[in-house]
mmCIF file of C-alpha atoms in Angstrom:
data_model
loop_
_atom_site.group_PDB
_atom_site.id
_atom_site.type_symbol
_atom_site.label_atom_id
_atom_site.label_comp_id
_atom_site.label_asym_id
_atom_site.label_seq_id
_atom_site.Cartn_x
_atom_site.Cartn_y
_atom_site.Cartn_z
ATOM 1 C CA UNK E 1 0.511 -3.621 42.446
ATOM 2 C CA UNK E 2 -0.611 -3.715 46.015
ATOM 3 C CA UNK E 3 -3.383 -6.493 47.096
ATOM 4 C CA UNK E 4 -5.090 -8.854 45.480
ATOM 5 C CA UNK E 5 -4.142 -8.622 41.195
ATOM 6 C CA UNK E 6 -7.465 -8.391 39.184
ATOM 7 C CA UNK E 7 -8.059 -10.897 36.838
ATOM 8 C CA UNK E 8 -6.558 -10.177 33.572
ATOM 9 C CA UNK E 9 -9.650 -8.902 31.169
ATOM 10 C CA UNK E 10 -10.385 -11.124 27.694
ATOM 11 C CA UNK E 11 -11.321 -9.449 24.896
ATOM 12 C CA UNK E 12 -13.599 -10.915 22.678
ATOM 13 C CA UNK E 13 -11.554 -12.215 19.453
ATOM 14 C CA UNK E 14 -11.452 -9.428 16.783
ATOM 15 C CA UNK E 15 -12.983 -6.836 18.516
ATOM 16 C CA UNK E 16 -10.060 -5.370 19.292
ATOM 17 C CA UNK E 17 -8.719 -5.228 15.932
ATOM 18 C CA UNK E 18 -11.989 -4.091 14.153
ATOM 19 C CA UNK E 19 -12.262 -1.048 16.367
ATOM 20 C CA UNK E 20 -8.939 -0.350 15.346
ATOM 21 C CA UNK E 21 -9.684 -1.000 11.644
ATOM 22 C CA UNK E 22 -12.561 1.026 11.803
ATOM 23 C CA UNK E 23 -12.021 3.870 14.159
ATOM 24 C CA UNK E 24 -8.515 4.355 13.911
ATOM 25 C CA UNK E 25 -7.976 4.757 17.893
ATOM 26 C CA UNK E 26 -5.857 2.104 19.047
ATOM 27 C CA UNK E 27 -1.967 3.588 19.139
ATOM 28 C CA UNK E 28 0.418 2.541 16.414
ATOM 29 C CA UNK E 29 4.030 1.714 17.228
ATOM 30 C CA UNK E 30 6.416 2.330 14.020
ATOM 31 C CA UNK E 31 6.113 -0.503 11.101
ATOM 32 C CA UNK E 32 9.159 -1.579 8.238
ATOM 33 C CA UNK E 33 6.326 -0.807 5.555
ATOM 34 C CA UNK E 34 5.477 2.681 7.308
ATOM 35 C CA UNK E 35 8.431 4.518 8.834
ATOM 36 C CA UNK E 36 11.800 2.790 7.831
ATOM 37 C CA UNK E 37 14.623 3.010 10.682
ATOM 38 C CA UNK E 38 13.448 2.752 14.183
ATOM 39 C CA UNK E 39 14.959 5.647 16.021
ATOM 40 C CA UNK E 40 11.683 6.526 18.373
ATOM 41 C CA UNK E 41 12.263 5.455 21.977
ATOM 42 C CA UNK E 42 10.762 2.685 23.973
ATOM 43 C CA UNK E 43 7.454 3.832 24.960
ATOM 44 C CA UNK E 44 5.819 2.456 28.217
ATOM 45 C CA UNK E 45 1.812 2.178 27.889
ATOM 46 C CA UNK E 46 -0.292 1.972 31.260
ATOM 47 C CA UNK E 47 -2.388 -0.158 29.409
ATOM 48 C CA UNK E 48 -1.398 -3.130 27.589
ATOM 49 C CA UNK E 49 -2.973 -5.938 25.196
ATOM 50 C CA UNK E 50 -1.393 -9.317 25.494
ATOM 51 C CA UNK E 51 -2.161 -11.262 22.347
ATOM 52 C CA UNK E 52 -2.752 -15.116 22.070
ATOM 53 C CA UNK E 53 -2.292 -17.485 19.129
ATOM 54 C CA UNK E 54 -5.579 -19.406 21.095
ATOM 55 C CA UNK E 55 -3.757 -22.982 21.557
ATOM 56 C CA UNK E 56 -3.518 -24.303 25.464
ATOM 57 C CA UNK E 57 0.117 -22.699 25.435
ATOM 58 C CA UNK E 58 -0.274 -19.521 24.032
ATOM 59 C CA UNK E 59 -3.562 -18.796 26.045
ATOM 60 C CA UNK E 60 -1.314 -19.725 29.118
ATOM 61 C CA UNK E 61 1.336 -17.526 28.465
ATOM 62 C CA UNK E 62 -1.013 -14.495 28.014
ATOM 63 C CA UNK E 63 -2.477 -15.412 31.339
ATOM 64 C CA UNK E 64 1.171 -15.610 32.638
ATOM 65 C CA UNK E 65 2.192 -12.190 31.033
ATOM 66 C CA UNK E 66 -0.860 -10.101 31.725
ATOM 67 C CA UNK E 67 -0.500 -10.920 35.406
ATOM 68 C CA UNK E 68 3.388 -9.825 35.906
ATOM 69 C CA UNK E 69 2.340 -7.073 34.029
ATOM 70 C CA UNK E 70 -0.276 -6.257 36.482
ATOM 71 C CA UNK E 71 1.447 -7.161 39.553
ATOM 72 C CA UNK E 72 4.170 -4.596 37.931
ATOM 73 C CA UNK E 73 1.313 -1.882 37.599
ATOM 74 C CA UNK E 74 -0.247 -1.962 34.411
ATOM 75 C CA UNK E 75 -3.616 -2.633 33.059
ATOM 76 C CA UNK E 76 -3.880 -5.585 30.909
ATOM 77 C CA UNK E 77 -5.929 -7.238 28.640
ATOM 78 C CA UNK E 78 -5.793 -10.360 26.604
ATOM 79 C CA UNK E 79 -7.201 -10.871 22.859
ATOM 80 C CA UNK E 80 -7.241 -14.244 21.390
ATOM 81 C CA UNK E 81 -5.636 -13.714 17.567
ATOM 82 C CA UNK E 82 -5.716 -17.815 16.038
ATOM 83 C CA UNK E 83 -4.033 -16.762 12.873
ATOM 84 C CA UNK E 84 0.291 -15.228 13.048
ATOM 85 C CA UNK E 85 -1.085 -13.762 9.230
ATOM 86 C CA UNK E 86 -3.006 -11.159 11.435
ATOM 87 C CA UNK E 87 -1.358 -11.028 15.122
ATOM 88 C CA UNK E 88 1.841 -10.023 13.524
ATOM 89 C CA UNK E 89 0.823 -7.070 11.645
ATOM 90 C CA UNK E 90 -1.738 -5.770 14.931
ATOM 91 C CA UNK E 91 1.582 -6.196 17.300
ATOM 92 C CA UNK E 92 3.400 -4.089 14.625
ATOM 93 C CA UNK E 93 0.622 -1.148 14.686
ATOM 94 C CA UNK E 94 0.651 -1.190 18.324
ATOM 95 C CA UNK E 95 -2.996 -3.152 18.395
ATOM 96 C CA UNK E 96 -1.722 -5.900 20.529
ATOM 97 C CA UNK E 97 1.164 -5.005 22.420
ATOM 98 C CA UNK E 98 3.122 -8.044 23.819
ATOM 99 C CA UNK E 99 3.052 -11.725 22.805
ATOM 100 C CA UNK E 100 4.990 -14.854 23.302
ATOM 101 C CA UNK E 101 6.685 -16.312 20.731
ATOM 102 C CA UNK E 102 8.621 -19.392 19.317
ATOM 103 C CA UNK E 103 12.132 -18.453 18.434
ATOM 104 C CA UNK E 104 13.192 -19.934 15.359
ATOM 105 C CA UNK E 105 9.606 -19.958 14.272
ATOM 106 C CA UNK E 106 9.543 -16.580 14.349
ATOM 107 C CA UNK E 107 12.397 -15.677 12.609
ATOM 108 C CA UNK E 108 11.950 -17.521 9.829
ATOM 109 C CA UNK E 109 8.273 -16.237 9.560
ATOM 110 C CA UNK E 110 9.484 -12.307 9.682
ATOM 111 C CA UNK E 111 12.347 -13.673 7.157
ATOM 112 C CA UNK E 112 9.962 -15.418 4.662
ATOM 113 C CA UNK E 113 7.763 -12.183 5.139
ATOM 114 C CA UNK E 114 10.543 -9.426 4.277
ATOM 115 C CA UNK E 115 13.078 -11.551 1.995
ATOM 116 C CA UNK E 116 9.869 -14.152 0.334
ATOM 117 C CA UNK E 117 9.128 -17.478 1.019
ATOM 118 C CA UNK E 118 11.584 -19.279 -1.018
ATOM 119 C CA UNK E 119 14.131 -16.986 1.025
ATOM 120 C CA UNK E 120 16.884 -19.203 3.141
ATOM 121 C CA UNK E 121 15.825 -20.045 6.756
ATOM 122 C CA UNK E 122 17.736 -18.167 9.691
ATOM 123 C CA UNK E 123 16.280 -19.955 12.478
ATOM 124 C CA UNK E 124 18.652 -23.044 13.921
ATOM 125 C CA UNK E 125 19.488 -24.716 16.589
ATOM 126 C CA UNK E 126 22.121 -22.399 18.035
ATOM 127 C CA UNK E 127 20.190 -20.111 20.453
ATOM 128 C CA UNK E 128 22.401 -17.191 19.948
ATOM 129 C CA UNK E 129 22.371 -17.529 16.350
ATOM 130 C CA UNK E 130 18.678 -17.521 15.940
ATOM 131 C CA UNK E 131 18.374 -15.074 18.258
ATOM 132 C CA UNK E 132 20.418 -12.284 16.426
ATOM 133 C CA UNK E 133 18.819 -13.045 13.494
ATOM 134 C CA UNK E 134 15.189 -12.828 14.807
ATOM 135 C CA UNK E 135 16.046 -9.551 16.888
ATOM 136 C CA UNK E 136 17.921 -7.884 13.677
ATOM 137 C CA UNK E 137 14.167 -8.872 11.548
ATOM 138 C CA UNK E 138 11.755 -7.576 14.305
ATOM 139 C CA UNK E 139 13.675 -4.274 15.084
ATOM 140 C CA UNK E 140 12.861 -2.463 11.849
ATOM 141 C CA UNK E 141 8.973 -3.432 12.267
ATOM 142 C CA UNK E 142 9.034 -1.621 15.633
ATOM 143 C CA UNK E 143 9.201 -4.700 17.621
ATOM 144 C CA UNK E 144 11.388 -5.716 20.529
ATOM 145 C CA UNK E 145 12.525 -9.236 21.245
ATOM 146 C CA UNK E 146 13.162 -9.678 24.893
ATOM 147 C CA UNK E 147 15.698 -12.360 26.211
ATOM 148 C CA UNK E 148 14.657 -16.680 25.652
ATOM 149 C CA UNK E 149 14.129 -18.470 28.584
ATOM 150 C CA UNK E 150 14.796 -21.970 29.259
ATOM 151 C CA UNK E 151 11.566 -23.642 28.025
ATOM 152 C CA UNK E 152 11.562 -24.504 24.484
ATOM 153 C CA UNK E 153 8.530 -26.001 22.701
ATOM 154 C CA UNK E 154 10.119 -28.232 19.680
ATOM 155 C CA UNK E 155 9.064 -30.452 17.332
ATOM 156 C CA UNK E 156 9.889 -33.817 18.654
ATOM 157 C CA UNK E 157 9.479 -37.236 18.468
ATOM 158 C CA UNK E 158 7.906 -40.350 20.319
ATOM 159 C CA UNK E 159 7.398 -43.823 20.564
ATOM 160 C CA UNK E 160 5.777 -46.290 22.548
ATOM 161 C CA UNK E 161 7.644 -47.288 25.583
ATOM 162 C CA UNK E 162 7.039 -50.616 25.237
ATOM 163 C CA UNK E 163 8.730 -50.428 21.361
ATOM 164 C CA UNK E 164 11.593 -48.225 23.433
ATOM 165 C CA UNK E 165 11.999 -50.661 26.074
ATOM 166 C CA UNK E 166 12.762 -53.533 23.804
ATOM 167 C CA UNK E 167 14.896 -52.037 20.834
ATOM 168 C CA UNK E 168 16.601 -49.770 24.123
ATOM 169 C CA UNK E 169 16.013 -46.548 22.608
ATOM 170 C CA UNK E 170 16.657 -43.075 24.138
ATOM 171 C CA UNK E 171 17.544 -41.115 21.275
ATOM 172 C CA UNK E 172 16.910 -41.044 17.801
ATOM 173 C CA UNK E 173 20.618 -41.638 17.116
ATOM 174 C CA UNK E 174 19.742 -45.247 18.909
ATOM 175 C CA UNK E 175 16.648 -45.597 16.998
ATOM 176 C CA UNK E 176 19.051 -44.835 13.483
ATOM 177 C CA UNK E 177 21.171 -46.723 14.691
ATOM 178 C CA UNK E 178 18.581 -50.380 14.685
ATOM 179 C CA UNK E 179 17.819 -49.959 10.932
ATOM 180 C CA UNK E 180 14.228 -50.894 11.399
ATOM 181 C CA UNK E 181 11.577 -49.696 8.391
ATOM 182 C CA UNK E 182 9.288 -46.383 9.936
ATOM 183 C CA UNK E 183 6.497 -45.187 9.265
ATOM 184 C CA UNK E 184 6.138 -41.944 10.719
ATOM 185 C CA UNK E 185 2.581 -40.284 11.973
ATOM 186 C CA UNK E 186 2.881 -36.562 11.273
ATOM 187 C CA UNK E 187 1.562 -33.534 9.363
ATOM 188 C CA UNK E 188 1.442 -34.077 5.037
ATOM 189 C CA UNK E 189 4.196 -31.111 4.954
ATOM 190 C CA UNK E 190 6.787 -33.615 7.286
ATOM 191 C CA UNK E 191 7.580 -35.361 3.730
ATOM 192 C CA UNK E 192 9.513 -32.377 2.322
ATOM 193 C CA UNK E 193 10.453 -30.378 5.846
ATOM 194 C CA UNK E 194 13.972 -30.594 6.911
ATOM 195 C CA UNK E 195 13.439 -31.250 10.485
ATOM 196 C CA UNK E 196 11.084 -33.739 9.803
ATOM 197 C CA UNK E 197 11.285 -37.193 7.722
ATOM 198 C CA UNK E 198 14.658 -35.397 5.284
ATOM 199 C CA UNK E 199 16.199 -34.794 8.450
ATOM 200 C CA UNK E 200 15.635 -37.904 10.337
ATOM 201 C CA UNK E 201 16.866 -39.867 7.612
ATOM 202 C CA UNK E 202 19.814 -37.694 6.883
ATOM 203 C CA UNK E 203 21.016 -36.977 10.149
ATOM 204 C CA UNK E 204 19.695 -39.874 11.957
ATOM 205 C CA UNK E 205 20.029 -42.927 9.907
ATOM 206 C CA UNK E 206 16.496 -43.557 10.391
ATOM 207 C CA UNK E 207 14.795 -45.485 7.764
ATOM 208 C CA UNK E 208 11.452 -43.692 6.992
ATOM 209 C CA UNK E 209 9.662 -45.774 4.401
ATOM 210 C CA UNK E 210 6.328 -43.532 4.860
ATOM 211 C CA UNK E 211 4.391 -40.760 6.343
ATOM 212 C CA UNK E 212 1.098 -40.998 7.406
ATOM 213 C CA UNK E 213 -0.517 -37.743 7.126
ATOM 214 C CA UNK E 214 -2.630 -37.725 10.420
ATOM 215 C CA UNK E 215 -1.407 -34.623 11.781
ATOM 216 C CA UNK E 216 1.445 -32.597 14.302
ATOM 217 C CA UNK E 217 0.782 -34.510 17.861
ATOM 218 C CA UNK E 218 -3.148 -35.503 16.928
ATOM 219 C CA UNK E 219 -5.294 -38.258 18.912
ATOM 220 C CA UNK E 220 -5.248 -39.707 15.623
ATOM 221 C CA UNK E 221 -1.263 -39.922 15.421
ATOM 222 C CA UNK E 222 -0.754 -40.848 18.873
ATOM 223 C CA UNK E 223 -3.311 -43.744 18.539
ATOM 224 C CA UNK E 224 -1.520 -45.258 15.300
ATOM 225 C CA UNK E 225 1.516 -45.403 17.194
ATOM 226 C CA UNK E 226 -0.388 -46.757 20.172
ATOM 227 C CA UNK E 227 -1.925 -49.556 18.009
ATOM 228 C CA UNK E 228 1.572 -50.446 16.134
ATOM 229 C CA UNK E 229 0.301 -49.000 12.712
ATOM 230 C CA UNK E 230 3.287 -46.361 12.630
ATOM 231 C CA UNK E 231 5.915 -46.805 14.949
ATOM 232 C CA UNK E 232 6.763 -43.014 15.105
ATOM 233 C CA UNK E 233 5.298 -40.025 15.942
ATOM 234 C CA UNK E 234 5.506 -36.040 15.266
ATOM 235 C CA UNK E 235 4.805 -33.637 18.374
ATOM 236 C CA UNK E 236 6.146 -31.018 20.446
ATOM 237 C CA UNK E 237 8.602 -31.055 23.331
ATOM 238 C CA UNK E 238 5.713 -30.039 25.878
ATOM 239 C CA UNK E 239 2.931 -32.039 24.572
ATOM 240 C CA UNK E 240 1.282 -33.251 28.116
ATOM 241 C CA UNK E 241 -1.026 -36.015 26.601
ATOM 242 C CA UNK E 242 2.017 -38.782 25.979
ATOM 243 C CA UNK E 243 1.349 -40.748 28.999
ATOM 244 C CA UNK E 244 -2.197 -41.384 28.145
ATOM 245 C CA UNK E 245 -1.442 -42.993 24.322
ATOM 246 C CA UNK E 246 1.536 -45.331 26.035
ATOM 247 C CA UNK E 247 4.185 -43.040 24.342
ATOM 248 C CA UNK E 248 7.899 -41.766 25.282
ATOM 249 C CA UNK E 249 9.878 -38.944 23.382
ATOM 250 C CA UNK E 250 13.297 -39.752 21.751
ATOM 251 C CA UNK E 251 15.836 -37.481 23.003
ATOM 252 C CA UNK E 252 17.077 -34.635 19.697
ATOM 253 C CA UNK E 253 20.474 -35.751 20.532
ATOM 254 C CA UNK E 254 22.067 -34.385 17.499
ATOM 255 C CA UNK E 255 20.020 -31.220 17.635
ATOM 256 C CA UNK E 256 17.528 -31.497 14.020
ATOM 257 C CA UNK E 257 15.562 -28.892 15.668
ATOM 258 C CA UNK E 258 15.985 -25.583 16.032
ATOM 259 C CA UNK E 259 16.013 -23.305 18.837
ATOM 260 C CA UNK E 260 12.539 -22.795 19.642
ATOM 261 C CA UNK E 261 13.218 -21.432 23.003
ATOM 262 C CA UNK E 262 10.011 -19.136 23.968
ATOM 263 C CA UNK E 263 10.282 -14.951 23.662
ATOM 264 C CA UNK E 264 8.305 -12.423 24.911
ATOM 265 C CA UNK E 265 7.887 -10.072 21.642
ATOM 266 C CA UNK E 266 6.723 -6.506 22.351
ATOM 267 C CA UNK E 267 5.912 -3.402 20.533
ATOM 268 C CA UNK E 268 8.961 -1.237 20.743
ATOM 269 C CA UNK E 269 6.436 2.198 20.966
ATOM 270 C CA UNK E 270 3.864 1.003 23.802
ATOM 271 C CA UNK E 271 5.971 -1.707 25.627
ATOM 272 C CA UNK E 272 9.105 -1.537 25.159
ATOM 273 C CA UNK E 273 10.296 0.273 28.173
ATOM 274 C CA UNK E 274 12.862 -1.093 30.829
ATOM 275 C CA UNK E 275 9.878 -1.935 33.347
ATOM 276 C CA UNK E 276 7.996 -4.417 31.044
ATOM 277 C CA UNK E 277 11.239 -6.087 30.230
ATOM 278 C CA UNK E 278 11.738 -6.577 34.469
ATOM 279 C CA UNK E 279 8.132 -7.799 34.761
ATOM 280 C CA UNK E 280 8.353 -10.433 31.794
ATOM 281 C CA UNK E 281 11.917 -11.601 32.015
ATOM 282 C CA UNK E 282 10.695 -12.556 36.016
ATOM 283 C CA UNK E 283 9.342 -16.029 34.146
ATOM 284 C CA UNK E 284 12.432 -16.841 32.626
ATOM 285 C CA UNK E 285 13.760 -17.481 35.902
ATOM 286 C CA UNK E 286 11.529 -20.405 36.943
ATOM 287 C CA UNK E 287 9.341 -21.762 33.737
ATOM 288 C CA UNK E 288 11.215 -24.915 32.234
ATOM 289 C CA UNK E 289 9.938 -27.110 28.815
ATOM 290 C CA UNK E 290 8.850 -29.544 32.062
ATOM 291 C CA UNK E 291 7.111 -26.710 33.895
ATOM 292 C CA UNK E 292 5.067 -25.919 30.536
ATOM 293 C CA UNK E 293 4.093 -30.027 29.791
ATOM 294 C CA UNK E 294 2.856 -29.690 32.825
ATOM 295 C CA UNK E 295 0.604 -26.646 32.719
ATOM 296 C CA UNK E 296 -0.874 -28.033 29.232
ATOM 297 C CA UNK E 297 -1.643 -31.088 31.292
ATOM 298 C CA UNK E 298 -3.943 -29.182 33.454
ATOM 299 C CA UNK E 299 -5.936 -27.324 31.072
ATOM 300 C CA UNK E 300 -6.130 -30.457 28.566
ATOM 301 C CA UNK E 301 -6.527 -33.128 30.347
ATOM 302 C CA UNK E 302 -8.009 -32.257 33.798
ATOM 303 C CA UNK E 303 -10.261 -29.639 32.145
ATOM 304 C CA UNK E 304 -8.907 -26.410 34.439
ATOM 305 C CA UNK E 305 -9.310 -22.812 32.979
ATOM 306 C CA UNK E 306 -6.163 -21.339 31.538
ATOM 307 C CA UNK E 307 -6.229 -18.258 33.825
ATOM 308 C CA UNK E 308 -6.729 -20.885 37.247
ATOM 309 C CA UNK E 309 -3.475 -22.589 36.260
ATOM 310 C CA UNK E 310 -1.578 -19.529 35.197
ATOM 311 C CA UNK E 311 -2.310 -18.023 38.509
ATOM 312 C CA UNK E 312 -1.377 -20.856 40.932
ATOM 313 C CA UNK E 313 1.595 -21.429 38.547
ATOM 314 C CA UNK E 314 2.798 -17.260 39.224
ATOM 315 C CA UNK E 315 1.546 -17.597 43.345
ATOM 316 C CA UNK E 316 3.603 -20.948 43.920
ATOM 317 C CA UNK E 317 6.788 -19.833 42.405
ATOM 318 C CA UNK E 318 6.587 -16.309 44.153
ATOM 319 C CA UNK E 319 6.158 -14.481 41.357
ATOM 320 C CA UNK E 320 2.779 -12.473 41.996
ATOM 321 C CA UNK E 321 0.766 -12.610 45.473
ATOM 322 C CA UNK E 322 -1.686 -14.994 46.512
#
C-alpha cells in the first residue's frame, strides 16, 4: 500500500459476531462439523478481521498483523474476542479471519475439542512435533497454520535475584539441584498440571512443599516472592513487569515446557492465499520472546496504546513505512 497505512479499524467486541449470528452475512470458510475434507482452495479476502484474545500480547499482535496486512493491500479490522470458547469457532466460519496463536496451546485445545478432554496432549516441546500435530487438527476445520517464529511465550519461572544471587541459580536444574523446601506462587490448577509443580519436582528435583494459589504471573504472586513468603513464581517467558517485583527467570534448561512458539492461524477460505502468508511471515523475521517482553513493557507499564507501539515496532524494523 502506497503512503501513509491507515490505522487499523477496532471493532467493538461482539458486534462482529452478533451481526453474523443474526444476519447471516459475514462469509463462512469450511468447518470439521459442517463440510468434512477440506478440498476448497485458499481464498484471498480484500477485507480481513484480525481477532484478539484482549490481553497486552494478543491486542499487540492484531495491531502487528492488521498493519502488514494493510501495507500488503488489504483492509483490516480488529475485534477483541476474550474467550478461545468463541474466537475459535468465529475463525472457523470465516467471522474473524486471522489470529495469533500459542503453539502447543493450541493444539492441545483443537485436540481436547475433537478427541475430548481427557484425550492425550499433542503439544511438546519439540517445535516440529507440535507443529504437525496442530497443523494436521486445524486443517479439517478450514484453518491454516502458517510457519512459528522465534518468539515463544512459555510458562516460566522466577525468583528474586537476590535469592538467585546467593544459592547461584540460573536454571531450575541448579535450583533442583540445592534441595531447598518451595513454595511456589501460581494458578490453583499448577498442583495437578504437568508443566507445573508434577513437573518441577519430577524433572527438576525441586522440592515443592506447596502452592499458593495467587494466580499465573499476578501482582499478588510476584509480591509473595518479593516479600520471601514463596520463593517461586509461575509466569510467562515475556512477562515485562519482573524488574519492578526484584525478580529473575530460571532458565527451562531441560525443556518442561512445550513449544509455545507464536502462529499466525488463518481461515483457509478468506485468508489463506499465498499473499497473506508473505505479509505475516515478514514478522517472523525480526520479533524475538525479547522483542515481545519488551512491547508488553510499553503498554503495561509506561501506559502507551497498543496500536502506538505496534506501529513504531513495524516502522523501526522496516517492515511498514513511517
Amino acid at each position: 500500500m502506497s503512503g501513509v497505512p491507515r490505522p487499523p479499524r477496532i471493532a467493538a467486541p461482539g458486534l462482529v459476531l452478533a451481526a453474523c449470528v443474526l444476519l447471516g452475512g459475514c462469509a463462512a470458510g469450511p468447518s470439521l462439523e459442517a463440510q468434512g475434507e477440506v478440498t476448497a482452495p485458499p481464498g484471498d479476502s480484500r477485507r480481513l478481521t484480525v481477532g484478539s484474545a484482549g490481553f497486552t500480547e494478543s491486542d499487540l499482535l492484531a495491531q502487528m498483523y492488521a498493519l502488514l496486512l494493510e501495507d500488503a493491500g488489504y483492509g483490516t479490522k480488529i475485534l477483541s474476542v476474550t474467550n478461545r470458547e468463541l474466537y475459535e469457532p468465529a475463525l472457523e466460519r470465516g467471522q474473524i479471519d486471522v489470529v495469533a496463536e500459542y503453539a502447543a496451546t493450541f493444539a492441545d485445545w483443537l485436540n481436547a475439542k475433537a478427541n475430548g478432554a481427557d484425550a492425550p496432549t499433542v503439544g511438546s516441546p519439540d517445535l516440529d512435533a507440535t507443529m504437525k500435530a496442530l497443523r494436521g487438527l486445524a486443517a479439517p476445520r478450514g484453518l491454516t497454520v502458517l510457519d512459528a517464529g522465534g518468539a515463544v511465550d512459555q510458562n516460566a519461572f522466577a525468583v528474586t535475584a537476590e535469592f538467585a544471587a546467593e544459592h547461584r541459580l540460573r536454571t531450575l536444574s541448579d535450583l533442583g539441584a540445592t534441595g531447598l523446601p518451595i513454595r511456589l506462587a501460581a494458578g490453583d490448577e499448577c498442583v495437578r498440571r504437568p508443566y507445573c509443580a508434577p513437573g518441577l519436582r519430577e524433572v527438576y528435583g525441586i522440592d515443592i512443599t506447596a502452592v499458593d494459589p495467587k494466580g499465573v504471573g499476578t501482582t499478588p504472586a510476584k509480591q509473595a516472592v518479593q516479600n520471601g513468603q514463596d520463593q517461586l513464581v509461575l509466569t510467562t517467558t515475556t512477562d515485562a513487569t519482573l524488574d519492578e517485583f526484584g525478580l529473575v527467570l530460571l532458565a527451562d534448561d531441560k525443556h518442561l515446557q512445550n513449544a509455545d512458539h507464536i502462529v499466525p492461524v488463518v481461515n483457509r477460505a478468506r485468508a489463506g492465499g499465498d499473499r497473506v502468508t508473505r505479509a505475516l511471515s515478514r514478522l517472523n523475521t525480526v520479533l524475538t520472546t525479547a522483542d515481545l517482553a519488551r512491547l508488553n513493557e510499553q503498554v503495561d507499564s509506561w501506559r502507551r496504546l497498543p496500536e502506538d507501539v505496534a506501529r513504531n515496532y513495524l516502522v523501526a524494523k522496516g517492515l511498514v513505512p513511517r
